[in-house]
Amino acid sequence: MAERFDPAGRRVLAVCIAAGFTTLLDQSVLNTSVPALRDSLHAQSAQIQWVVAGFSLAFGLALVPGGRFGDVRGRRTLFITGLAVFTGFSLLSATATHPWTLVAARLLQGAGAGLVNSQMIGTIQDVFTGQQRARALGLYAVTGGLATALGPPVGGLVLAVAGAQDGWRLTFLLNVPFGLLTLFLAARFLPPPRSSTGHPDLDPVGLVLVAALTLVVMVPFVRPPGVPGAVGYLLAAGALTVLFVHWQRRYARAGRHPLVHPALARSRPFALGTVVAMAQFGSSIAAGLVLIMFLQDGLGMSPMGAALVSLPAALAMGLSSALAWRVVRRFGRHTVTAGMALSAVALLAGGLVALRVPAAVLPVVLALVQFCAGIAVGLVNAPNQAAVLRHAPPEAAGVGGAILQMAQRIAAAVGVSALSGVYLRGTSAGDGSGHRTAYFYASATCAAIAAAAVVVSVFAARAAEASPLPVAPGPVAPLPPAPLPFAPKPSPPPPVDHRGPREPATRVPAAGPGRPDGPAPG
C-alpha cells in the first residue's frame, strides 16, 4: 500500500501542482485563440510563430540555470519571483496592442514559467524521498499533461463567452487570479530557503550555444531562406552541435558543472528516453496547435466548436493516465513504445481523414481520432518520464529532471515553429482544399516524428533491460575492523541445532573438533 503524504507534504505538493497547472495551461489555452489574436493584431505568420514558440523556448532555457540558482540560493524566493514574473507579463500580454510587444511579453512569460517549474522539481526532490518522491513527480507529470489537454476547451469556452475580439485577451488574464492565489499559497506553505554559501555554476557558454542551436533550427521555418540558405543553416547547426559537445567535455574536465552532466549523456536509457520525450511532446503540442487552426480557418468552425473537437483528447488522456501505471506493471517499458505507436497512427489517421471525409462529418471523425491521440499521450507521458529519471545517475539526479524538461520545451519550440510554418505556407490556395492539404502535410510530419520515436523507444527499452538501475548514495553500515596481518583465523560459529528441545537432565558435552555438532577441524 502506498505511503500517504503527511499534511505538510500535501500542502507543498498542492502549491507545486497549482503553479505547474497555471504555467503549463497557458500555452495550450492560447492555441484556441491564435486565429482571433492574429486578426485582432493584424499579425503576420512569422509573428504568430514567435508568439507560440517563444514561450516554450524561453521556458526551456530558464530551467537549468533556475534549478542551479535554487540549489544555492534557496527555492522559495525564486519560486515566488518566477511566478510573479509569469503573472505580471501575462497581464502585459493581455493588454498588448502590437504583435512584437506580445512576442516580447511571451518570451518573459516563458522565462518566469521556466524559473517556477525548475523550483517545483527541486522542491519535490527536497521535500519527498523514496516512493513518495516518485508519486509526487508522477502527479506533476500528469498535471502537465492534463493542462495541455484541457487548454483548448478552456480557451474555446472563454472565446465563446467573451467573443473573439476580447476573448483572446481574457485567455491571458486567466493566469492573473490563479497566479496571485498560488503566490499567496507559496509564501505561506513552501519550506523556508536553506542557507548555503556556494555559488551556482551556470555554464553560460553552454546555455548560449543551446539557445543559438535552437534558433538556427527554428528560423528557417519562420522565414524560409531558400535552398542555399537552408544549406547554410544546416551547416551552422552541425557546427554548433560539435562546438557544444566539445565545450561540455572541456567544461567537465576543468572540474566545473556543464549544462548537460556527462553522466547523463553516458546513460543510454536516459539519453534515449529523453529523445522519446522530445518527440512526443514536440509533436503533440504542434499537432494540437495545427488542429485548432485547421478547424477554425479551414472548416470555419467557432472557437468553442473547435475546442469541443479536442475535448475527447483531454478526457482520454486523463483516463489513460490513471490506468497507465497498471499497464506499466504488466508490460513495463514497452507501454511507452505502444503509446508512441498509437500516437503515430492517430496523427496519420487525422491527416488522411482530413483529405477524404466530407466536411459535414469531419469534426466528429476528428474527435474520435483525438480520443485515440489522448490515450497515447497518457500512456507515454508520465511512464516515460518516470523511466527516464529512474536511470539518471546519482551524481546527476538533481539536474536530470531539469534537463528532461528543457529538452521537451526546446522540442516544442522547434516543433511549433516548424509545423505551424508548414501549415501556414500550405494554405496559400486560400480555399478549403488548401487547408485540408496543408493539415495533411503537417499531420503526416508529426506522424513521422512519432514513428521515429517508436524505434528509439524500442532501443531505450533494450538499454534499460541491459543497464542496472543506478544506486543512490545512502547511509553505509560500519564495516568490521580489518584483521591484523598473520592473525589466527577465527573459528566459525557453531551451527544451529534443529533437533528440538532436549531433556533438562541430559548433559550436553562441550562442542569441539570431532563432535558432530562442533566446528570442523581447522
Short mmCIF file of C-alpha atoms in Angstrom, two decimals:
data_model
loop_
_atom_site.label_atom_id
_atom_site.label_comp_id
_atom_site.label_asym_id
_atom_site.label_seq_id
_atom_site.Cartn_x
_atom_site.Cartn_y
_atom_site.Cartn_z
CA MET A 1 0.00 0.00 0.00
CA ALA A 2 1.38 3.42 -0.98
CA GLU A 3 2.59 5.59 1.90
CA ARG A 4 0.41 8.65 2.44
CA PHE A 5 1.75 12.20 2.31
CA ASP A 6 1.81 13.99 5.66
CA PRO A 7 -0.20 17.27 5.96
CA ALA A 8 2.84 19.50 5.37
CA GLY A 9 3.84 17.43 2.34
CA ARG A 10 0.31 17.62 0.92
CA ARG A 11 0.35 21.42 1.21
CA VAL A 12 3.71 21.69 -0.54
CA LEU A 13 2.58 19.31 -3.27
CA ALA A 14 -0.67 21.27 -3.72
CA VAL A 15 1.31 24.51 -4.22
CA CYS A 16 3.60 22.84 -6.77
CA ILE A 17 0.70 21.31 -8.71
CA ALA A 18 -1.22 24.62 -8.69
CA ALA A 19 1.77 26.53 -10.05
CA GLY A 20 2.51 23.81 -12.60
CA PHE A 21 -1.08 23.72 -13.82
CA THR A 22 -1.22 27.54 -14.15
CA THR A 23 2.02 27.87 -16.10
CA LEU A 24 1.53 24.79 -18.29
CA LEU A 25 -2.11 25.57 -19.12
CA ASP A 26 -1.09 28.90 -20.64
CA GLN A 27 0.24 27.71 -23.97
CA SER A 28 -2.49 25.20 -24.73
CA VAL A 29 -5.19 27.80 -23.92
CA LEU A 30 -3.51 30.19 -26.35
CA ASN A 31 -3.77 27.66 -29.20
CA THR A 32 -7.52 28.17 -29.42
CA SER A 33 -7.24 31.95 -29.59
CA VAL A 34 -4.46 32.16 -32.22
CA PRO A 35 -6.80 32.96 -35.17
CA ALA A 36 -8.61 35.66 -33.14
CA LEU A 37 -5.30 37.09 -31.92
CA ARG A 38 -3.91 37.18 -35.45
CA ASP A 39 -6.93 39.03 -36.82
CA SER A 40 -7.11 41.49 -33.91
CA LEU A 41 -3.43 42.50 -34.04
CA HIS A 42 -3.09 42.04 -37.84
CA ALA A 43 -0.11 39.80 -37.12
CA GLN A 44 1.98 38.17 -39.82
CA SER A 45 2.72 34.45 -39.92
CA ALA A 46 6.26 34.88 -38.59
CA GLN A 47 5.00 36.93 -35.65
CA ILE A 48 2.40 34.29 -34.80
CA GLN A 49 5.08 31.61 -34.88
CA TRP A 50 7.20 33.61 -32.44
CA VAL A 51 4.21 34.19 -30.17
CA VAL A 52 3.51 30.46 -29.84
CA ALA A 53 7.12 29.17 -29.99
CA GLY A 54 8.88 31.88 -27.99
CA PHE A 55 7.17 30.85 -24.76
CA SER A 56 8.49 27.27 -24.99
CA LEU A 57 11.95 28.45 -26.00
CA ALA A 58 12.35 30.81 -23.02
CA PHE A 59 10.71 28.23 -20.72
CA GLY A 60 13.22 25.56 -21.66
CA LEU A 61 16.29 27.78 -21.46
CA ALA A 62 15.37 29.02 -17.96
CA LEU A 63 15.02 25.56 -16.41
CA VAL A 64 18.63 24.52 -15.82
CA PRO A 65 20.06 27.85 -14.59
CA GLY A 66 16.93 28.31 -12.48
CA GLY A 67 17.45 24.92 -10.89
CA ARG A 68 21.09 25.64 -10.14
CA PHE A 69 20.30 29.02 -8.62
CA GLY A 70 17.67 27.30 -6.48
CA ASP A 71 20.21 24.74 -5.25
CA VAL A 72 22.37 27.54 -3.86
CA ARG A 73 20.08 30.50 -3.13
CA GLY A 74 17.03 28.60 -1.94
CA ARG A 75 13.91 27.66 -3.90
CA ARG A 76 11.17 29.59 -2.13
CA THR A 77 12.31 33.07 -3.17
CA LEU A 78 12.96 32.02 -6.77
CA PHE A 79 9.63 30.18 -6.91
CA ILE A 80 7.78 33.34 -5.88
CA THR A 81 9.90 35.54 -8.18
CA GLY A 82 9.31 33.35 -11.22
CA LEU A 83 5.57 33.14 -10.56
CA ALA A 84 5.38 36.92 -10.12
CA VAL A 85 7.21 37.44 -13.45
CA PHE A 86 4.88 34.99 -15.21
CA THR A 87 1.77 36.62 -13.74
CA GLY A 88 2.91 40.19 -14.44
CA PHE A 89 3.80 39.56 -18.06
CA SER A 90 0.55 37.65 -18.55
CA LEU A 91 -1.12 41.00 -17.80
CA LEU A 92 1.14 42.72 -20.35
CA SER A 93 0.28 40.06 -22.95
CA ALA A 94 -3.43 40.68 -22.36
CA THR A 95 -3.03 44.43 -22.99
CA ALA A 96 -0.60 44.24 -25.94
CA THR A 97 -1.51 46.33 -28.97
CA HIS A 98 1.36 45.30 -31.27
CA PRO A 99 2.47 41.80 -32.30
CA TRP A 100 6.12 42.33 -31.33
CA THR A 101 5.07 43.60 -27.90
CA LEU A 102 3.18 40.35 -27.44
CA VAL A 103 6.23 38.38 -28.62
CA ALA A 104 8.44 40.09 -26.01
CA ALA A 105 5.86 39.55 -23.27
CA ARG A 106 5.56 35.86 -24.20
CA LEU A 107 9.33 35.41 -24.00
CA LEU A 108 9.39 36.88 -20.49
CA GLN A 109 6.32 34.85 -19.52
CA GLY A 110 8.17 31.73 -20.62
CA ALA A 111 11.27 32.66 -18.62
CA GLY A 112 9.14 33.13 -15.50
CA ALA A 113 7.37 29.81 -16.08
CA GLY A 114 10.70 28.02 -16.52
CA LEU A 115 12.02 29.53 -13.30
CA VAL A 116 8.89 28.38 -11.42
CA ASN A 117 8.93 24.85 -12.81
CA SER A 118 12.63 24.35 -12.05
CA GLN A 119 11.92 25.21 -8.41
CA MET A 120 8.95 22.84 -8.37
CA ILE A 121 11.11 19.90 -9.43
CA GLY A 122 13.77 20.82 -6.88
CA THR A 123 11.21 21.35 -4.10
CA ILE A 124 9.66 17.93 -4.71
CA GLN A 125 13.12 16.36 -4.56
CA ASP A 126 13.94 18.27 -1.37
CA VAL A 127 10.69 17.51 0.50
CA PHE A 128 9.94 13.94 -0.57
CA THR A 129 12.04 10.79 -0.67
CA GLY A 130 11.69 7.26 -2.00
CA GLN A 131 8.26 6.16 -3.18
CA GLN A 132 6.67 9.46 -2.14
CA ARG A 133 9.05 11.36 -4.43
CA ALA A 134 8.17 9.09 -7.35
CA ARG A 135 4.44 9.60 -6.69
CA ALA A 136 4.87 13.37 -6.42
CA LEU A 137 6.84 13.57 -9.68
CA GLY A 138 4.22 11.36 -11.33
CA LEU A 139 1.43 13.69 -10.19
CA TYR A 140 3.39 16.63 -11.55
CA ALA A 141 3.78 14.91 -14.93
CA VAL A 142 0.08 14.03 -15.09
CA THR A 143 -0.80 17.62 -14.16
CA GLY A 144 1.26 18.91 -17.08
CA GLY A 145 -0.40 16.51 -19.49
CA LEU A 146 -3.90 17.39 -18.30
CA ALA A 147 -3.13 21.11 -18.52
CA THR A 148 -2.02 20.64 -22.12
CA ALA A 149 -5.14 18.64 -22.98
CA LEU A 150 -7.63 20.89 -21.17
CA GLY A 151 -6.28 24.13 -22.65
CA PRO A 152 -8.24 24.14 -25.92
CA PRO A 153 -11.66 23.52 -24.28
CA VAL A 154 -10.97 26.23 -21.69
CA GLY A 155 -9.85 28.67 -24.38
CA GLY A 156 -12.85 27.86 -26.54
CA LEU A 157 -15.23 28.48 -23.66
CA VAL A 158 -13.64 31.87 -22.92
CA LEU A 159 -13.86 32.93 -26.57
CA ALA A 160 -17.46 31.73 -26.81
CA VAL A 161 -18.48 33.81 -23.80
CA ALA A 162 -16.42 36.96 -24.45
CA GLY A 163 -16.22 36.98 -28.25
CA ALA A 164 -13.18 36.81 -30.49
CA GLN A 165 -12.16 40.47 -30.21
CA ASP A 166 -11.70 40.46 -26.42
CA GLY A 167 -11.67 36.73 -25.73
CA TRP A 168 -8.04 36.18 -26.67
CA ARG A 169 -7.03 38.83 -24.13
CA LEU A 170 -9.03 37.06 -21.43
CA THR A 171 -7.12 33.84 -22.10
CA PHE A 172 -4.02 35.66 -20.84
CA LEU A 173 -5.88 37.30 -17.98
CA LEU A 174 -6.89 33.84 -16.72
CA ASN A 175 -3.32 33.49 -15.47
CA VAL A 176 -3.59 36.51 -13.16
CA PRO A 177 -6.08 35.33 -10.48
CA PHE A 178 -4.60 31.82 -10.48
CA GLY A 179 -1.10 33.26 -10.27
CA LEU A 180 -1.98 35.59 -7.37
CA LEU A 181 -3.66 32.79 -5.44
CA THR A 182 -0.68 30.49 -5.97
CA LEU A 183 1.68 33.28 -4.88
CA PHE A 184 -0.21 33.56 -1.59
CA LEU A 185 -0.11 29.79 -1.04
CA ALA A 186 3.58 29.60 -1.94
CA ALA A 187 4.51 32.38 0.51
CA ARG A 188 2.60 30.57 3.25
CA PHE A 189 3.34 26.87 2.74
CA LEU A 190 6.66 26.44 0.90
CA PRO A 191 9.56 25.47 3.17
CA PRO A 192 12.00 28.28 4.06
CA PRO A 193 15.16 28.54 1.97
CA ARG A 194 18.20 26.61 3.11
CA SER A 195 21.30 28.60 3.93
CA SER A 196 24.16 28.00 1.52
CA THR A 197 27.43 29.75 0.79
CA GLY A 198 28.01 28.12 -2.58
CA HIS A 199 27.94 29.76 -5.98
CA PRO A 200 25.82 28.46 -8.86
CA ASP A 201 27.81 27.10 -11.77
CA LEU A 202 25.55 28.14 -14.65
CA ASP A 203 27.70 27.22 -17.66
CA PRO A 204 26.65 30.39 -19.55
CA VAL A 205 28.58 29.39 -22.67
CA GLY A 206 26.75 26.08 -22.86
CA LEU A 207 23.42 27.84 -22.39
CA VAL A 208 24.20 30.35 -25.17
CA LEU A 209 25.23 27.52 -27.51
CA VAL A 210 21.95 25.65 -26.87
CA ALA A 211 19.95 28.84 -27.49
CA ALA A 212 21.87 29.55 -30.70
CA LEU A 213 21.39 25.98 -31.93
CA THR A 214 17.66 26.13 -31.22
CA LEU A 215 17.29 29.43 -33.06
CA VAL A 216 19.29 28.16 -36.04
CA VAL A 217 16.88 25.22 -36.30
CA MET A 218 13.77 27.39 -35.79
CA VAL A 219 14.47 30.36 -38.05
CA PRO A 220 14.32 28.52 -41.41
CA PHE A 221 10.74 27.52 -40.62
CA VAL A 222 9.77 31.05 -39.58
CA ARG A 223 11.40 32.71 -42.59
CA PRO A 224 12.13 30.20 -45.40
CA PRO A 225 15.63 31.05 -46.70
CA GLY A 226 15.62 29.11 -49.98
CA VAL A 227 17.90 26.18 -50.82
CA PRO A 228 21.29 27.95 -50.40
CA GLY A 229 20.16 29.49 -47.12
CA ALA A 230 18.81 26.17 -45.87
CA VAL A 231 22.20 24.53 -46.54
CA GLY A 232 23.86 27.35 -44.62
CA TYR A 233 21.56 26.89 -41.65
CA LEU A 234 22.18 23.13 -41.73
CA LEU A 235 25.95 23.62 -41.68
CA ALA A 236 25.63 26.15 -38.88
CA ALA A 237 23.52 23.70 -36.84
CA GLY A 238 26.13 20.98 -37.30
CA ALA A 239 28.96 23.31 -36.30
CA LEU A 240 27.11 24.47 -33.20
CA THR A 241 26.39 20.88 -32.21
CA VAL A 242 30.06 19.91 -32.47
CA LEU A 243 31.08 23.04 -30.58
CA PHE A 244 28.56 22.36 -27.82
CA VAL A 245 29.75 18.77 -27.33
CA HIS A 246 33.39 19.93 -27.26
CA TRP A 247 32.61 22.68 -24.75
CA GLN A 248 30.70 20.36 -22.43
CA ARG A 249 33.61 17.91 -22.31
CA ARG A 250 36.13 20.71 -21.73
CA TYR A 251 33.99 22.27 -19.00
CA ALA A 252 33.66 18.92 -17.23
CA ARG A 253 37.43 18.24 -17.45
CA ALA A 254 38.02 21.59 -15.74
CA GLY A 255 36.07 20.32 -12.72
CA ARG A 256 33.03 22.51 -13.42
CA HIS A 257 29.36 21.55 -13.83
CA PRO A 258 28.43 21.59 -17.54
CA LEU A 259 24.89 22.25 -18.74
CA VAL A 260 24.44 18.55 -19.60
CA HIS A 261 26.13 16.42 -16.97
CA PRO A 262 28.50 13.88 -18.64
CA ALA A 263 26.92 11.07 -16.64
CA LEU A 264 23.54 11.82 -18.25
CA ALA A 265 24.99 11.60 -21.74
CA ARG A 266 26.67 8.28 -20.87
CA SER A 267 23.40 6.76 -19.61
CA ARG A 268 21.82 5.26 -22.72
CA PRO A 269 18.37 4.72 -21.12
CA PHE A 270 18.30 8.36 -20.01
CA ALA A 271 19.50 9.74 -23.36
CA LEU A 272 17.19 7.58 -25.50
CA GLY A 273 14.22 8.17 -23.20
CA THR A 274 14.81 11.92 -23.43
CA VAL A 275 14.71 11.69 -27.23
CA VAL A 276 11.36 9.89 -26.98
CA ALA A 277 10.05 12.59 -24.62
CA MET A 278 11.16 15.32 -27.04
CA ALA A 279 9.43 13.65 -29.98
CA GLN A 280 6.22 13.02 -28.04
CA PHE A 281 5.98 16.49 -26.50
CA GLY A 282 7.01 18.42 -29.61
CA SER A 283 4.75 16.51 -31.98
CA SER A 284 1.69 16.60 -29.69
CA ILE A 285 1.98 20.33 -28.92
CA ALA A 286 2.46 21.18 -32.59
CA ALA A 287 -0.33 18.85 -33.73
CA GLY A 288 -2.75 20.41 -31.23
CA LEU A 289 -1.99 23.92 -32.50
CA VAL A 290 -2.34 22.95 -36.16
CA LEU A 291 -5.63 21.12 -35.48
CA ILE A 292 -7.20 24.20 -33.88
CA MET A 293 -6.04 26.41 -36.76
CA PHE A 294 -7.41 23.96 -39.32
CA LEU A 295 -10.80 23.67 -37.64
CA GLN A 296 -11.24 27.44 -37.43
CA ASP A 297 -9.55 28.60 -40.64
CA GLY A 298 -10.18 25.60 -42.88
CA LEU A 299 -13.60 24.42 -41.73
CA GLY A 300 -14.91 27.75 -40.44
CA MET A 301 -15.79 26.40 -37.00
CA SER A 302 -16.20 28.65 -33.98
CA PRO A 303 -13.55 28.55 -31.22
CA MET A 304 -15.97 26.65 -28.99
CA GLY A 305 -16.74 24.14 -31.74
CA ALA A 306 -13.02 23.61 -32.35
CA ALA A 307 -12.48 23.18 -28.61
CA LEU A 308 -15.18 20.51 -28.44
CA VAL A 309 -13.36 18.52 -31.14
CA SER A 310 -10.23 18.49 -28.97
CA LEU A 311 -12.10 17.77 -25.72
CA PRO A 312 -12.06 13.95 -26.18
CA ALA A 313 -8.26 14.11 -26.13
CA ALA A 314 -8.37 15.66 -22.65
CA LEU A 315 -10.85 13.06 -21.38
CA ALA A 316 -8.91 10.15 -22.85
CA MET A 317 -5.63 11.49 -21.56
CA GLY A 318 -6.99 11.71 -18.01
CA LEU A 319 -8.39 8.17 -18.23
CA SER A 320 -5.26 6.59 -19.67
CA SER A 321 -3.00 8.47 -17.23
CA ALA A 322 -4.94 6.96 -14.34
CA LEU A 323 -4.60 3.45 -15.81
CA ALA A 324 -1.09 3.78 -17.23
CA TRP A 325 0.68 2.55 -14.11
CA ARG A 326 -1.30 -0.70 -14.17
CA VAL A 327 -0.28 -1.21 -17.77
CA VAL A 328 3.33 -0.43 -16.88
CA ARG A 329 3.29 -3.03 -14.11
CA ARG A 330 2.13 -5.60 -16.67
CA PHE A 331 4.20 -4.68 -19.74
CA GLY A 332 7.00 -2.50 -18.37
CA ARG A 333 8.85 -0.06 -20.62
CA HIS A 334 7.06 -1.45 -23.69
CA THR A 335 3.99 0.56 -22.62
CA VAL A 336 5.74 3.72 -23.84
CA THR A 337 6.57 2.09 -27.18
CA ALA A 338 2.95 1.03 -27.68
CA GLY A 339 1.77 4.54 -26.76
CA MET A 340 4.10 6.13 -29.29
CA ALA A 341 2.92 3.71 -31.98
CA LEU A 342 -0.70 4.60 -31.23
CA SER A 343 0.22 8.29 -31.40
CA ALA A 344 1.82 7.86 -34.83
CA VAL A 345 -1.26 6.01 -36.14
CA ALA A 346 -3.64 8.63 -34.72
CA LEU A 347 -1.67 11.54 -36.21
CA LEU A 348 -1.53 9.94 -39.65
CA ALA A 349 -5.21 8.98 -39.48
CA GLY A 350 -6.11 12.58 -38.66
CA GLY A 351 -4.33 13.82 -41.76
CA LEU A 352 -5.88 11.18 -44.00
CA VAL A 353 -9.45 11.76 -42.87
CA ALA A 354 -8.97 15.49 -43.39
CA LEU A 355 -8.28 14.73 -47.05
CA ARG A 356 -11.11 12.25 -47.63
CA VAL A 357 -14.01 12.77 -45.23
CA PRO A 358 -16.80 15.24 -46.12
CA ALA A 359 -16.85 18.46 -44.12
CA ALA A 360 -20.25 17.68 -42.59
CA VAL A 361 -18.94 14.71 -40.59
CA LEU A 362 -15.24 15.56 -40.45
CA PRO A 363 -15.37 17.17 -36.95
CA VAL A 364 -16.93 14.02 -35.48
CA VAL A 365 -14.31 11.77 -37.09
CA LEU A 366 -11.50 14.06 -35.93
CA ALA A 367 -12.92 13.97 -32.39
CA LEU A 368 -12.67 10.16 -32.45
CA VAL A 369 -9.09 10.42 -33.68
CA GLN A 370 -8.36 12.88 -30.86
CA PHE A 371 -9.67 10.37 -28.35
CA CYS A 372 -7.08 7.85 -29.56
CA ALA A 373 -4.38 10.53 -29.50
CA GLY A 374 -5.27 11.35 -25.90
CA ILE A 375 -4.95 7.71 -24.87
CA ALA A 376 -1.50 7.65 -26.47
CA VAL A 377 -0.34 10.74 -24.56
CA GLY A 378 -1.47 9.25 -21.25
CA LEU A 379 0.42 6.02 -21.94
CA VAL A 380 3.64 7.84 -22.84
CA ASN A 381 3.94 11.00 -20.77
CA ALA A 382 4.28 10.10 -17.08
CA PRO A 383 5.56 6.49 -17.57
CA ASN A 384 8.33 7.66 -19.87
CA GLN A 385 9.34 10.47 -17.50
CA ALA A 386 9.47 8.06 -14.58
CA ALA A 387 11.51 5.55 -16.60
CA VAL A 388 13.96 8.23 -17.75
CA LEU A 389 14.52 9.70 -14.29
CA ARG A 390 15.00 6.25 -12.75
CA HIS A 391 18.09 5.87 -14.93
CA ALA A 392 19.58 9.27 -14.12
CA PRO A 393 22.93 8.58 -12.44
CA PRO A 394 23.02 9.54 -8.73
CA GLU A 395 25.58 12.28 -9.29
CA ALA A 396 23.22 13.93 -11.81
CA ALA A 397 19.85 13.04 -10.31
CA GLY A 398 19.08 16.63 -9.33
CA VAL A 399 19.68 18.13 -12.75
CA GLY A 400 18.18 15.18 -14.66
CA GLY A 401 14.60 16.42 -14.35
CA ALA A 402 15.55 19.93 -15.47
CA ILE A 403 17.44 18.57 -18.49
CA LEU A 404 14.46 16.40 -19.45
CA GLN A 405 12.04 19.33 -19.26
CA MET A 406 14.44 21.64 -21.08
CA ALA A 407 14.74 19.15 -23.92
CA GLN A 408 10.93 18.84 -24.14
CA ARG A 409 10.38 22.59 -24.20
CA ILE A 410 13.04 23.17 -26.85
CA ALA A 411 11.46 20.39 -28.92
CA ALA A 412 8.09 22.14 -28.51
CA ALA A 413 9.57 25.47 -29.66
CA VAL A 414 11.08 23.88 -32.76
CA GLY A 415 8.02 21.71 -33.44
CA VAL A 416 5.54 24.57 -33.11
CA SER A 417 7.54 26.90 -35.34
CA ALA A 418 8.16 24.17 -37.92
CA LEU A 419 4.69 22.64 -38.10
CA SER A 420 2.81 25.93 -37.95
CA GLY A 421 5.09 27.14 -40.75
CA VAL A 422 4.29 24.04 -42.81
CA TYR A 423 0.57 24.59 -42.29
CA LEU A 424 0.51 28.36 -42.84
CA ARG A 425 2.52 28.15 -46.06
CA GLY A 426 0.39 25.25 -47.30
CA THR A 427 -2.82 27.30 -47.02
CA SER A 428 -1.78 29.68 -49.80
CA ALA A 429 -4.52 28.22 -52.03
CA GLY A 430 -6.97 30.14 -49.83
CA ASP A 431 -9.84 27.61 -50.04
CA GLY A 432 -10.88 24.59 -48.06
CA SER A 433 -8.88 22.15 -50.15
CA GLY A 434 -5.69 24.14 -49.49
CA HIS A 435 -6.27 23.94 -45.76
CA ARG A 436 -7.01 20.21 -45.95
CA THR A 437 -3.80 19.51 -47.86
CA ALA A 438 -1.77 21.70 -45.50
CA TYR A 439 -3.22 19.93 -42.48
CA PHE A 440 -2.41 16.55 -44.01
CA TYR A 441 1.23 17.51 -44.57
CA ALA A 442 1.56 18.87 -41.03
CA SER A 443 -0.09 15.78 -39.51
CA ALA A 444 2.00 13.41 -41.62
CA THR A 445 5.16 15.19 -40.45
CA CYS A 446 4.09 14.78 -36.82
CA ALA A 447 3.30 11.10 -37.50
CA ALA A 448 6.77 10.58 -38.99
CA ILE A 449 8.35 12.09 -35.86
CA ALA A 450 6.25 9.82 -33.64
CA ALA A 451 7.14 6.78 -35.77
CA ALA A 452 10.84 7.56 -35.43
CA ALA A 453 10.30 7.81 -31.67
CA VAL A 454 8.81 4.28 -31.70
CA VAL A 455 12.12 2.93 -32.99
CA VAL A 456 14.07 4.94 -30.40
CA SER A 457 11.74 3.66 -27.67
CA VAL A 458 12.48 0.06 -28.63
CA PHE A 459 16.21 0.72 -28.21
CA ALA A 460 15.53 2.56 -24.96
CA ALA A 461 13.67 -0.46 -23.58
CA ARG A 462 16.56 -2.75 -24.52
CA ALA A 463 19.07 -0.36 -22.99
CA ALA A 464 17.03 -0.21 -19.78
CA GLU A 465 16.95 -4.02 -19.56
CA ALA A 466 20.71 -4.20 -20.08
CA SER A 467 21.56 -1.40 -17.64
CA PRO A 468 21.15 -1.88 -13.89
CA LEU A 469 19.37 0.91 -12.07
CA PRO A 470 21.81 3.38 -10.52
CA VAL A 471 22.00 3.21 -6.75
CA ALA A 472 21.77 6.50 -4.95
CA PRO A 473 24.34 7.00 -2.21
CA GLY A 474 22.92 6.38 1.22
CA PRO A 475 23.98 5.53 4.75
CA VAL A 476 26.52 2.73 4.83
CA ALA A 477 26.71 0.28 7.70
CA PRO A 478 30.06 0.39 9.53
CA LEU A 479 32.46 -2.31 8.44
CA PRO A 480 34.15 -4.59 10.98
CA PRO A 481 37.78 -3.73 11.73
CA ALA A 482 40.24 -5.20 9.29
CA PRO A 483 42.11 -8.26 10.61
CA LEU A 484 45.70 -7.80 11.66
CA PRO A 485 48.39 -9.42 9.50
CA PHE A 486 49.05 -13.04 10.43
CA ALA A 487 46.17 -13.03 12.91
CA PRO A 488 44.81 -16.51 13.67
CA LYS A 489 41.81 -17.43 11.67
CA PRO A 490 38.68 -17.24 13.85
CA SER A 491 36.61 -20.36 14.25
CA PRO A 492 33.20 -20.25 12.59
CA PRO A 493 30.19 -20.12 14.93
CA PRO A 494 28.52 -23.41 15.79
CA PRO A 495 25.60 -24.32 13.56
CA VAL A 496 22.07 -24.08 14.85
CA ASP A 497 20.82 -27.33 16.33
CA HIS A 498 17.45 -28.25 14.78
CA ARG A 499 16.90 -31.50 16.68
CA GLY A 500 14.32 -29.97 19.01
CA PRO A 501 14.38 -29.43 22.78
CA ARG A 502 16.44 -31.79 24.95
CA GLU A 503 15.53 -33.25 28.27
CA PRO A 504 16.66 -30.97 31.12
CA ALA A 505 18.55 -33.79 32.80
CA THR A 506 20.61 -34.56 29.73
CA ARG A 507 24.17 -33.27 29.91
CA VAL A 508 25.40 -31.86 26.61
CA PRO A 509 29.15 -32.19 26.09
CA ALA A 510 31.01 -29.04 25.02
CA ALA A 511 31.31 -28.59 21.30
CA GLY A 512 34.72 -29.23 19.83
CA PRO A 513 36.59 -30.85 16.99
CA GLY A 514 35.41 -34.31 16.27
CA ARG A 515 31.92 -33.74 17.64
CA PRO A 516 29.03 -33.83 15.13
CA ASP A 517 27.75 -30.51 16.45
CA GLY A 518 31.15 -28.83 16.67
CA PRO A 519 33.19 -26.91 14.10
CA ALA A 520 35.14 -28.81 11.51
CA PRO A 521 38.84 -29.26 12.24
CA GLY A 522 40.92 -26.27 11.20
#
